[in-house]
mmCIF file of C-alpha atoms in Angstrom:
data_model
loop_
_atom_site.group_PDB
_atom_site.id
_atom_site.type_symbol
_atom_site.label_atom_id
_atom_site.label_comp_id
_atom_site.label_asym_id
_atom_site.label_seq_id
_atom_site.Cartn_x
_atom_site.Cartn_y
_atom_site.Cartn_z
ATOM 1 C CA MET A 743 131.212 80.799 118.865
ATOM 2 C CA THR A 744 130.060 77.163 118.949
ATOM 3 C CA TYR A 745 126.528 76.384 117.810
ATOM 4 C CA ALA A 746 124.607 73.228 118.703
ATOM 5 C CA LEU A 747 123.582 71.099 115.733
ATOM 6 C CA PRO A 748 120.125 69.479 115.634
ATOM 7 C CA GLY A 749 120.297 65.811 116.565
ATOM 8 C CA TYR A 750 118.979 62.664 114.935
ATOM 9 C CA VAL A 751 115.756 60.764 115.570
ATOM 10 C CA CYS A 752 115.037 57.371 114.024
ATOM 11 C CA SER A 753 112.259 57.381 111.444
ATOM 12 C CA ARG A 754 111.173 53.919 112.595
ATOM 13 C CA ASP A 755 111.490 53.564 116.372
ATOM 14 C CA ASP A 756 112.104 57.092 117.716
ATOM 15 C CA THR A 757 115.654 56.338 118.915
ATOM 16 C CA ARG A 758 117.527 59.615 119.417
ATOM 17 C CA ALA A 759 121.220 60.429 119.071
ATOM 18 C CA ASP A 760 123.586 63.367 119.164
ATOM 19 C CA VAL A 761 124.875 64.263 115.716
ATOM 20 C CA VAL A 762 128.466 64.496 116.979
ATOM 21 C CA THR A 763 128.643 60.937 118.313
ATOM 22 C CA ALA A 764 125.948 59.087 116.329
ATOM 23 C CA ARG A 765 126.529 56.166 114.008
ATOM 24 C CA TRP A 766 125.444 56.697 110.391
ATOM 25 C CA CYS A 767 122.222 54.740 111.001
ATOM 26 C CA CYS A 768 119.971 53.949 113.954
ATOM 27 C CA PRO A 769 121.851 51.478 116.207
ATOM 28 C CA ALA A 770 118.595 49.829 117.282
ATOM 29 C CA CYS A 771 117.039 49.010 113.904
ATOM 30 C CA GLY A 772 119.540 50.058 111.220
ATOM 31 C CA GLY A 773 117.047 52.513 109.753
ATOM 32 C CA PRO A 774 117.746 55.971 108.338
ATOM 33 C CA TRP A 775 117.766 59.027 110.555
ATOM 34 C CA ASP A 776 115.374 61.965 110.542
ATOM 35 C CA LEU A 777 116.312 65.310 112.037
ATOM 36 C CA ASP A 778 115.015 66.713 115.312
ATOM 37 C CA PHE A 779 114.438 70.113 113.742
ATOM 38 C CA THR A 780 111.414 72.241 112.919
ATOM 39 C CA PRO A 781 111.935 75.832 111.753
ATOM 40 C CA ASP A 782 110.057 78.553 113.589
ATOM 41 C CA PRO A 783 107.242 79.571 111.212
ATOM 42 C CA SER A 784 107.101 83.013 112.806
ATOM 43 C CA ALA A 785 110.769 83.733 112.058
ATOM 44 C CA PRO A 786 111.307 86.224 109.209
ATOM 45 C CA LEU A 787 112.148 84.598 105.877
ATOM 46 C CA GLU A 788 113.453 87.134 103.384
ATOM 47 C CA PRO A 789 115.603 85.198 100.899
ATOM 48 C CA ALA A 790 116.295 88.203 98.682
ATOM 49 C CA ALA A 791 118.330 89.663 101.546
ATOM 50 C CA GLY A 792 120.581 86.601 101.676
ATOM 51 C CA PRO A 793 123.457 85.344 99.509
ATOM 52 C CA TRP A 794 123.058 84.104 95.944
ATOM 53 C CA SER A 795 123.001 80.468 96.994
ATOM 54 C CA LEU A 796 120.721 78.115 98.890
ATOM 55 C CA TRP A 797 122.038 79.662 102.112
ATOM 56 C CA ARG A 798 119.574 82.506 101.400
ATOM 57 C CA TYR A 799 117.140 80.197 103.242
ATOM 58 C CA ALA A 800 119.350 79.974 106.344
ATOM 59 C CA PRO A 801 116.444 80.707 108.757
ATOM 60 C CA VAL A 802 114.823 77.387 107.812
ATOM 61 C CA LEU A 803 118.021 75.319 107.550
ATOM 62 C CA PRO A 804 119.448 73.232 110.426
ATOM 63 C CA MET A 805 122.874 74.863 110.256
ATOM 64 C CA PRO A 806 123.164 77.736 112.750
ATOM 65 C CA GLY A 807 125.905 80.313 112.559
ATOM 66 C CA GLU A 808 128.097 81.427 109.690
ATOM 67 C CA VAL A 809 128.278 78.999 106.770
ATOM 68 C CA PRO A 810 131.432 79.245 104.647
ATOM 69 C CA VAL A 811 130.991 76.237 102.319
ATOM 70 C CA SER A 812 129.330 77.163 99.038
ATOM 71 C CA LEU A 813 129.801 77.034 95.287
ATOM 72 C CA GLY A 814 126.919 79.401 94.585
ATOM 73 C CA GLU A 815 124.469 76.513 94.359
ATOM 74 C CA GLY A 816 120.737 76.939 93.966
ATOM 75 C CA HIS A 817 118.523 79.696 92.580
ATOM 76 C CA THR A 818 118.092 77.810 89.302
ATOM 77 C CA PRO A 819 115.593 79.223 86.779
ATOM 78 C CA LEU A 820 112.043 78.210 85.962
ATOM 79 C CA VAL A 821 111.137 77.997 82.282
ATOM 80 C CA PRO A 822 107.707 77.196 80.815
ATOM 81 C CA LEU A 823 107.091 73.956 78.948
ATOM 82 C CA THR A 824 103.342 74.515 78.538
ATOM 83 C CA GLN A 825 100.890 77.069 79.890
ATOM 84 C CA ARG A 826 100.496 74.957 83.044
ATOM 85 C CA ILE A 827 103.844 73.170 83.422
ATOM 86 C CA ASP A 828 107.194 74.776 84.218
ATOM 87 C CA ALA A 829 110.593 73.115 84.382
ATOM 88 C CA LYS A 830 113.172 74.011 87.027
ATOM 89 C CA LEU A 831 116.654 73.765 85.575
ATOM 90 C CA ASP A 832 118.625 72.100 88.338
ATOM 91 C CA PHE A 833 121.068 70.734 85.776
ATOM 92 C CA LEU A 834 122.571 74.250 85.925
ATOM 93 C CA MET A 835 123.891 73.600 89.443
ATOM 94 C CA PRO A 836 127.693 73.778 89.955
ATOM 95 C CA THR A 837 128.213 70.020 89.433
ATOM 96 C CA LEU A 838 125.284 69.743 87.002
ATOM 97 C CA SER A 839 122.700 68.038 89.214
ATOM 98 C CA PHE A 840 120.279 68.701 92.074
ATOM 99 C CA LYS A 841 122.511 66.598 94.354
ATOM 100 C CA ASP A 842 124.484 69.780 95.072
ATOM 101 C CA ARG A 843 121.617 70.900 97.311
ATOM 102 C CA GLY A 844 122.223 68.063 99.747
ATOM 103 C CA ALA A 845 125.965 67.740 99.199
ATOM 104 C CA VAL A 846 126.684 71.273 100.390
ATOM 105 C CA MET A 847 124.762 70.561 103.603
ATOM 106 C CA LEU A 848 126.671 67.353 104.316
ATOM 107 C CA ALA A 849 130.007 68.943 103.446
ATOM 108 C CA GLU A 850 129.310 71.786 105.901
ATOM 109 C CA LEU A 851 128.171 69.286 108.534
ATOM 110 C CA ALA A 852 131.345 67.235 108.043
ATOM 111 C CA ARG A 853 133.486 70.365 108.203
ATOM 112 C CA ARG A 854 132.005 71.182 111.593
ATOM 113 C CA LEU A 855 132.406 67.632 112.888
ATOM 114 C CA GLY A 856 136.041 67.453 111.715
ATOM 115 C CA PRO A 857 136.398 63.790 110.591
ATOM 116 C CA GLU A 858 139.653 62.356 109.286
ATOM 117 C CA ARG A 859 137.932 61.540 105.994
ATOM 118 C CA VAL A 860 134.543 61.509 104.307
ATOM 119 C CA VAL A 861 133.173 58.478 102.473
ATOM 120 C CA ALA A 862 130.238 58.300 100.081
ATOM 121 C CA ASP A 863 128.721 55.850 97.622
ATOM 122 C CA SER A 864 127.353 56.767 94.233
ATOM 123 C CA SER A 865 126.878 55.720 90.645
ATOM 124 C CA GLY A 866 127.505 59.242 89.371
ATOM 125 C CA ASN A 867 125.942 62.584 90.277
ATOM 126 C CA ALA A 868 126.012 62.297 94.080
ATOM 127 C CA GLY A 869 129.644 61.206 94.048
ATOM 128 C CA THR A 870 130.634 64.142 91.868
ATOM 129 C CA ALA A 871 128.748 66.556 94.125
ATOM 130 C CA PHE A 872 130.322 65.183 97.312
ATOM 131 C CA ALA A 873 133.792 65.253 95.748
ATOM 132 C CA ALA A 874 133.366 68.892 94.717
ATOM 133 C CA TYR A 875 131.956 70.142 98.005
ATOM 134 C CA CYS A 876 134.467 68.229 100.101
ATOM 135 C CA ALA A 877 137.186 69.843 98.014
ATOM 136 C CA ARG A 878 135.600 73.223 98.714
ATOM 137 C CA ALA A 879 135.496 72.421 102.447
ATOM 138 C CA GLY A 880 139.069 71.127 102.552
ATOM 139 C CA LEU A 881 138.035 67.550 103.403
ATOM 140 C CA ASP A 882 139.520 64.264 102.218
ATOM 141 C CA CYS A 883 136.840 62.358 100.302
ATOM 142 C CA GLU A 884 136.524 58.748 99.183
ATOM 143 C CA VAL A 885 133.733 57.655 96.834
ATOM 144 C CA PHE A 886 132.719 54.018 96.382
ATOM 145 C CA VAL A 887 131.261 53.340 92.933
ATOM 146 C CA PRO A 888 129.881 50.150 91.347
ATOM 147 C CA GLU A 889 131.868 48.488 88.592
ATOM 148 C CA GLY A 890 130.802 49.728 85.205
ATOM 149 C CA THR A 891 130.497 53.351 86.323
ATOM 150 C CA SER A 892 131.594 55.456 83.369
ATOM 151 C CA GLU A 893 135.151 56.757 83.368
ATOM 152 C CA LYS A 894 133.834 60.231 82.620
ATOM 153 C CA LYS A 895 131.939 60.198 85.912
ATOM 154 C CA THR A 896 134.797 58.786 87.964
ATOM 155 C CA GLY A 897 137.193 61.155 86.205
ATOM 156 C CA ARG A 898 135.172 64.131 87.411
ATOM 157 C CA MET A 899 135.307 62.809 90.981
ATOM 158 C CA ARG A 900 139.076 62.346 90.784
ATOM 159 C CA ALA A 901 139.497 65.808 89.280
ATOM 160 C CA HIS A 902 138.036 67.227 92.497
ATOM 161 C CA GLY A 903 140.616 65.262 94.497
ATOM 162 C CA ALA A 904 138.441 62.357 95.625
ATOM 163 C CA ALA A 905 139.777 58.822 95.907
ATOM 164 C CA VAL A 906 137.514 56.553 93.832
ATOM 165 C CA ARG A 907 137.044 52.922 94.923
ATOM 166 C CA VAL A 908 135.480 50.693 92.262
ATOM 167 C CA VAL A 909 133.455 47.907 93.892
ATOM 168 C CA PRO A 910 132.604 44.644 92.096
ATOM 169 C CA GLY A 911 128.844 44.324 91.683
ATOM 170 C CA GLY A 912 126.033 46.837 91.449
ATOM 171 C CA ARG A 913 124.837 49.928 93.245
ATOM 172 C CA GLU A 914 123.997 48.132 96.510
ATOM 173 C CA ALA A 915 127.450 46.529 96.641
ATOM 174 C CA ALA A 916 129.026 49.988 96.490
ATOM 175 C CA ALA A 917 126.728 51.170 99.278
ATOM 176 C CA GLU A 918 127.648 48.199 101.473
ATOM 177 C CA ALA A 919 131.351 48.879 100.953
ATOM 178 C CA ALA A 920 130.922 52.535 101.916
ATOM 179 C CA ARG A 921 128.924 51.612 105.029
ATOM 180 C CA ALA A 922 131.625 49.173 106.102
ATOM 181 C CA ALA A 923 134.220 51.932 105.741
ATOM 182 C CA ALA A 924 131.940 54.346 107.603
ATOM 183 C CA ASP A 925 132.043 52.157 110.710
ATOM 184 C CA ALA A 926 135.763 52.871 111.161
ATOM 185 C CA PRO A 927 136.805 55.576 113.665
ATOM 186 C CA GLY A 928 137.206 59.106 112.330
ATOM 187 C CA VAL A 929 135.023 58.553 109.254
ATOM 188 C CA PHE A 930 131.958 60.576 108.259
ATOM 189 C CA TYR A 931 129.480 58.827 105.956
ATOM 190 C CA ALA A 932 128.044 61.400 103.556
ATOM 191 C CA SER A 933 124.969 59.348 102.742
ATOM 192 C CA HIS A 934 122.328 61.053 100.652
ATOM 193 C CA VAL A 935 119.928 58.291 101.748
ATOM 194 C CA PHE A 936 120.572 57.846 105.489
ATOM 195 C CA ASN A 937 121.612 61.342 106.576
ATOM 196 C CA PRO A 938 118.644 63.741 106.954
ATOM 197 C CA TYR A 939 120.771 66.864 106.592
ATOM 198 C CA PHE A 940 120.798 65.996 102.881
ATOM 199 C CA LEU A 941 116.986 66.188 102.784
ATOM 200 C CA HIS A 942 117.060 69.620 104.396
ATOM 201 C CA GLY A 943 119.306 70.682 101.547
ATOM 202 C CA THR A 944 117.029 69.328 98.836
ATOM 203 C CA LYS A 945 114.018 71.075 100.371
ATOM 204 C CA THR A 946 115.460 74.373 99.115
ATOM 205 C CA TYR A 947 114.254 73.272 95.663
ATOM 206 C CA VAL A 948 110.694 74.015 96.822
ATOM 207 C CA TYR A 949 111.619 77.188 98.689
ATOM 208 C CA GLU A 950 113.082 78.533 95.444
ATOM 209 C CA ILE A 951 109.840 77.781 93.602
ATOM 210 C CA TRP A 952 107.912 79.528 96.389
ATOM 211 C CA GLU A 953 110.190 82.556 96.088
ATOM 212 C CA ARG A 954 110.032 82.600 92.278
ATOM 213 C CA LEU A 955 106.210 82.354 92.309
ATOM 214 C CA ARG A 956 106.003 85.183 94.857
ATOM 215 C CA GLY A 957 104.759 83.320 97.866
ATOM 216 C CA ARG A 958 102.791 80.461 96.374
ATOM 217 C CA LEU A 959 103.354 76.963 95.003
ATOM 218 C CA PRO A 960 101.901 75.180 91.968
ATOM 219 C CA GLU A 961 99.062 72.703 92.380
ATOM 220 C CA ALA A 962 101.467 69.778 91.927
ATOM 221 C CA LEU A 963 105.166 69.072 92.307
ATOM 222 C CA VAL A 964 106.267 66.226 90.052
ATOM 223 C CA VAL A 965 109.632 64.635 90.912
ATOM 224 C CA PRO A 966 111.596 61.537 89.845
ATOM 225 C CA VAL A 967 111.865 59.020 92.679
ATOM 226 C CA GLY A 968 114.487 56.381 93.383
ATOM 227 C CA ASN A 969 115.691 56.783 96.961
ATOM 228 C CA GLY A 970 113.278 59.693 97.296
ATOM 229 C CA THR A 971 115.709 62.377 98.478
ATOM 230 C CA LEU A 972 114.162 65.129 96.361
ATOM 231 C CA LEU A 973 110.582 64.094 97.104
ATOM 232 C CA LEU A 974 111.158 63.870 100.859
ATOM 233 C CA GLY A 975 112.959 67.205 100.838
ATOM 234 C CA ALA A 976 109.997 68.651 98.952
ATOM 235 C CA ALA A 977 107.632 67.185 101.554
ATOM 236 C CA LEU A 978 109.608 68.899 104.341
ATOM 237 C CA ALA A 979 109.389 72.252 102.583
ATOM 238 C CA VAL A 980 105.687 71.859 101.824
ATOM 239 C CA GLU A 981 104.936 71.180 105.501
ATOM 240 C CA GLU A 982 107.086 74.092 106.662
ATOM 241 C CA LEU A 983 105.541 76.513 104.164
ATOM 242 C CA ALA A 984 102.034 75.339 105.070
ATOM 243 C CA LEU A 985 102.717 76.679 108.587
ATOM 244 C CA ARG A 986 103.332 80.039 106.905
ATOM 245 C CA GLY A 987 99.957 79.891 105.166
ATOM 246 C CA VAL A 988 101.090 78.512 101.788
ATOM 247 C CA ARG A 989 98.643 76.126 100.130
ATOM 248 C CA PRO A 990 100.326 72.686 99.850
ATOM 249 C CA PRO A 991 100.584 71.020 96.439
ATOM 250 C CA ALA A 992 100.136 67.360 95.586
ATOM 251 C CA LEU A 993 103.392 65.387 95.398
ATOM 252 C CA ILE A 994 103.635 63.150 92.325
ATOM 253 C CA GLY A 995 106.543 60.704 92.130
ATOM 254 C CA VAL A 996 107.749 59.163 88.875
ATOM 255 C CA GLN A 997 109.701 55.921 88.554
ATOM 256 C CA ALA A 998 111.152 53.947 85.667
ATOM 257 C CA ARG A 999 108.790 51.058 84.958
ATOM 258 C CA ALA A 1000 111.667 48.555 84.864
ATOM 259 C CA VAL A 1001 112.465 49.218 88.550
ATOM 260 C CA ALA A 1002 109.358 50.635 90.247
ATOM 261 C CA PRO A 1003 108.889 49.285 93.782
ATOM 262 C CA LEU A 1004 107.250 52.497 95.008
ATOM 263 C CA ALA A 1005 104.806 52.783 92.124
ATOM 264 C CA GLU A 1006 103.818 49.142 92.607
ATOM 265 C CA ALA A 1007 103.354 49.618 96.358
ATOM 266 C CA PHE A 1008 101.299 52.771 95.828
ATOM 267 C CA ALA A 1009 99.033 51.033 93.319
ATOM 268 C CA ALA A 1010 98.559 48.121 95.741
ATOM 269 C CA GLY A 1011 97.696 50.433 98.651
ATOM 270 C CA ALA A 1012 100.676 49.124 100.639
ATOM 271 C CA ASP A 1013 102.352 51.070 103.448
ATOM 272 C CA ASP A 1014 105.816 49.825 102.475
ATOM 273 C CA ALA A 1015 107.504 48.641 99.288
ATOM 274 C CA GLU A 1016 108.753 45.137 98.606
ATOM 275 C CA PRO A 1017 112.158 44.860 96.895
ATOM 276 C CA VAL A 1018 112.005 44.243 93.149
ATOM 277 C CA ALA A 1019 114.428 42.809 90.631
ATOM 278 C CA GLN A 1020 117.201 45.125 89.470
ATOM 279 C CA ARG A 1021 116.511 45.367 85.742
ATOM 280 C CA PRO A 1022 118.229 47.631 83.209
ATOM 281 C CA THR A 1023 116.668 51.010 82.402
ATOM 282 C CA LEU A 1024 117.711 54.271 80.791
ATOM 283 C CA ALA A 1025 116.865 56.041 84.065
ATOM 284 C CA GLU A 1026 119.717 54.548 86.084
ATOM 285 C CA GLY A 1027 119.584 57.367 88.634
ATOM 286 C CA ILE A 1028 116.188 56.227 89.962
ATOM 287 C CA ALA A 1029 116.609 52.469 89.504
ATOM 288 C CA ILE A 1030 116.573 51.671 93.230
ATOM 289 C CA ALA A 1031 115.194 48.202 93.903
ATOM 290 C CA ALA A 1032 114.771 48.569 97.691
ATOM 291 C CA PRO A 1033 114.636 52.219 98.830
ATOM 292 C CA PRO A 1034 115.345 52.458 102.593
ATOM 293 C CA ARG A 1035 112.860 55.320 103.045
ATOM 294 C CA ALA A 1036 110.034 53.666 101.096
ATOM 295 C CA ARG A 1037 107.546 53.873 103.970
ATOM 296 C CA GLN A 1038 108.187 57.603 104.413
ATOM 297 C CA ILE A 1039 107.899 58.275 100.681
ATOM 298 C CA LEU A 1040 104.568 56.488 100.370
ATOM 299 C CA ALA A 1041 103.179 58.241 103.445
ATOM 300 C CA ALA A 1042 104.258 61.687 102.216
ATOM 301 C CA VAL A 1043 102.704 61.190 98.793
ATOM 302 C CA ARG A 1044 99.399 59.914 100.205
ATOM 303 C CA LYS A 1045 99.230 62.747 102.737
ATOM 304 C CA SER A 1046 99.583 65.270 99.908
ATOM 305 C CA GLY A 1047 96.857 63.695 97.794
ATOM 306 C CA GLY A 1048 99.392 62.804 95.130
ATOM 307 C CA ALA A 1049 100.439 59.617 93.364
ATOM 308 C CA ILE A 1050 103.433 57.544 92.301
ATOM 309 C CA VAL A 1051 103.487 56.409 88.676
ATOM 310 C CA SER A 1052 105.961 54.732 86.354
ATOM 311 C CA VAL A 1053 106.966 55.257 82.729
ATOM 312 C CA PRO A 1054 108.523 52.797 80.259
ATOM 313 C CA ASP A 1055 111.884 53.397 78.631
ATOM 314 C CA ASP A 1056 110.440 54.172 75.202
ATOM 315 C CA ARG A 1057 108.580 57.152 76.665
ATOM 316 C CA LEU A 1058 111.687 58.209 78.591
ATOM 317 C CA ARG A 1059 113.634 58.211 75.346
ATOM 318 C CA ALA A 1060 110.932 60.191 73.533
ATOM 319 C CA ALA A 1061 110.611 62.721 76.373
ATOM 320 C CA ARG A 1062 114.351 63.292 76.468
ATOM 321 C CA ALA A 1063 114.392 63.897 72.709
ATOM 322 C CA ASP A 1064 111.443 66.284 73.032
ATOM 323 C CA LEU A 1065 113.230 68.284 75.715
ATOM 324 C CA ALA A 1066 116.358 68.452 73.547
ATOM 325 C CA ARG A 1067 114.281 69.891 70.702
ATOM 326 C CA ARG A 1068 113.158 72.567 73.170
ATOM 327 C CA GLY A 1069 116.794 73.436 73.919
ATOM 328 C CA LEU A 1070 117.036 71.444 77.164
ATOM 329 C CA SER A 1071 119.719 68.754 77.150
ATOM 330 C CA VAL A 1072 119.317 66.437 80.143
ATOM 331 C CA GLU A 1073 120.202 62.930 81.270
ATOM 332 C CA PRO A 1074 117.535 60.214 80.878
ATOM 333 C CA THR A 1075 116.533 60.228 84.548
ATOM 334 C CA ALA A 1076 115.785 63.949 84.312
ATOM 335 C CA ALA A 1077 113.315 63.268 81.489
ATOM 336 C CA ALA A 1078 111.174 60.888 83.561
ATOM 337 C CA CYS A 1079 108.760 63.531 84.833
ATOM 338 C CA TRP A 1080 108.228 65.025 81.393
ATOM 339 C CA ALA A 1081 107.505 61.516 80.109
ATOM 340 C CA ALA A 1082 104.817 61.173 82.789
ATOM 341 C CA VAL A 1083 103.075 64.542 82.377
ATOM 342 C CA HIS A 1084 103.655 65.425 78.716
ATOM 343 C CA PRO A 1085 100.431 66.729 77.173
ATOM 344 C CA ASP A 1086 100.382 63.693 74.858
ATOM 345 C CA SER A 1087 100.804 61.220 77.719
ATOM 346 C CA PRO A 1088 97.970 58.669 77.717
ATOM 347 C CA ASP A 1089 97.912 58.369 81.509
ATOM 348 C CA SER A 1090 99.220 61.650 82.939
ATOM 349 C CA PRO A 1091 98.559 61.907 86.696
ATOM 350 C CA LEU A 1092 98.449 65.691 86.425
ATOM 351 C CA GLY A 1093 95.056 66.404 84.923
ATOM 352 C CA ASN A 1094 94.518 70.158 84.569
ATOM 353 C CA ARG A 1095 96.696 71.107 87.542
ATOM 354 C CA THR A 1096 99.603 73.509 87.324
ATOM 355 C CA ALA A 1097 102.939 71.860 88.038
ATOM 356 C CA VAL A 1098 106.696 72.214 88.218
ATOM 357 C CA ILE A 1099 109.024 69.410 87.161
ATOM 358 C CA PRO A 1100 112.772 69.284 87.862
ATOM 359 C CA LEU A 1101 115.306 68.796 85.101
ATOM 360 C CA CYS A 1102 117.728 67.541 87.678
ATOM 361 C CA GLY A 1103 120.780 66.317 85.792
ATOM 362 C CA ALA A 1104 122.685 67.460 82.700
ATOM 363 C CA ALA A 1105 123.140 65.245 79.663
ATOM 364 C CA PRO A 1106 126.477 63.452 79.209
ATOM 365 C CA SER A 1107 129.005 65.328 77.113
ATOM 366 C CA ASP A 1108 128.548 62.632 74.473
ATOM 367 C CA PRO A 1109 125.041 63.355 73.093
ATOM 368 C CA ALA A 1110 124.644 59.715 72.029
ATOM 369 C CA ALA A 1111 125.332 58.418 75.524
ATOM 370 C CA VAL A 1112 122.491 57.323 77.771
#
């Protein structure tokens, strides 16, 4: 049986397109797509009856019919850090980062569309996730990475069968190379920034918290923000659960102070973010100088009554060490939220609210590596 897939709608100008024939971005303005999909809030949602993966939330996912692509992703544990703050251990995902949540959605979408090859761009975790899930789906995958990407990261991608293309320049140069390749016939661009199916995968992070807390959410969800894929996925889930009577939490985004266009825009009361200089930071995973979905991120945070803050590298380093002493070994980006809301933080945006933070990426195998 053939099932219709929800189509795209432009987040900027309301242009609409069929998912089967659409270009990777809006042809009118070049902006990222949203999805023309709203789950029925009256439909039964009983995740415990589903599989041990994020597909247990199939009734609220935009992927009708049987879904064969999975590596058992999702359902990661919550552990307490304080009496009011829990950490969700997404570094225990199959490829060791939260990017698996979106990658499995795009791999299943690509499998249904049947392209000749899949291309992606990444500086690490997303590329590994796409390589693994494309391998699981039987798809040829090509990942464009910026020069300087560690050989351990590219080695993991190659181990899954992906072709790795090293692009001179930084993260944006790799993205431009992937987008150029994506314009060729028969190519599917697995973009964790431009394709909204990825966001509907990351929203399962919040559904799992809702399930674990027996039908409620904490007073705040604190997430690291670069391109905003986890925050925007969280915003989708919060809105969907609100229609089921769940009290919505505040969304608090955390950036690295060295590259913090969203935090600066939020502080200035701006509706959009101006590009900033690309400076070095320990939190490379969120060092995005010009996030394409900046306007959406700022709007979602303000609607929730939340905030976007930034933390300097010295506090990132200290927070990562503190987590390690608690038995939690994570990459620097994953320590950003703990740096922001640690009980000793001089400017925590949390106050006395309960919260969940994601530990969204595992530490490198070399404990001295950053």
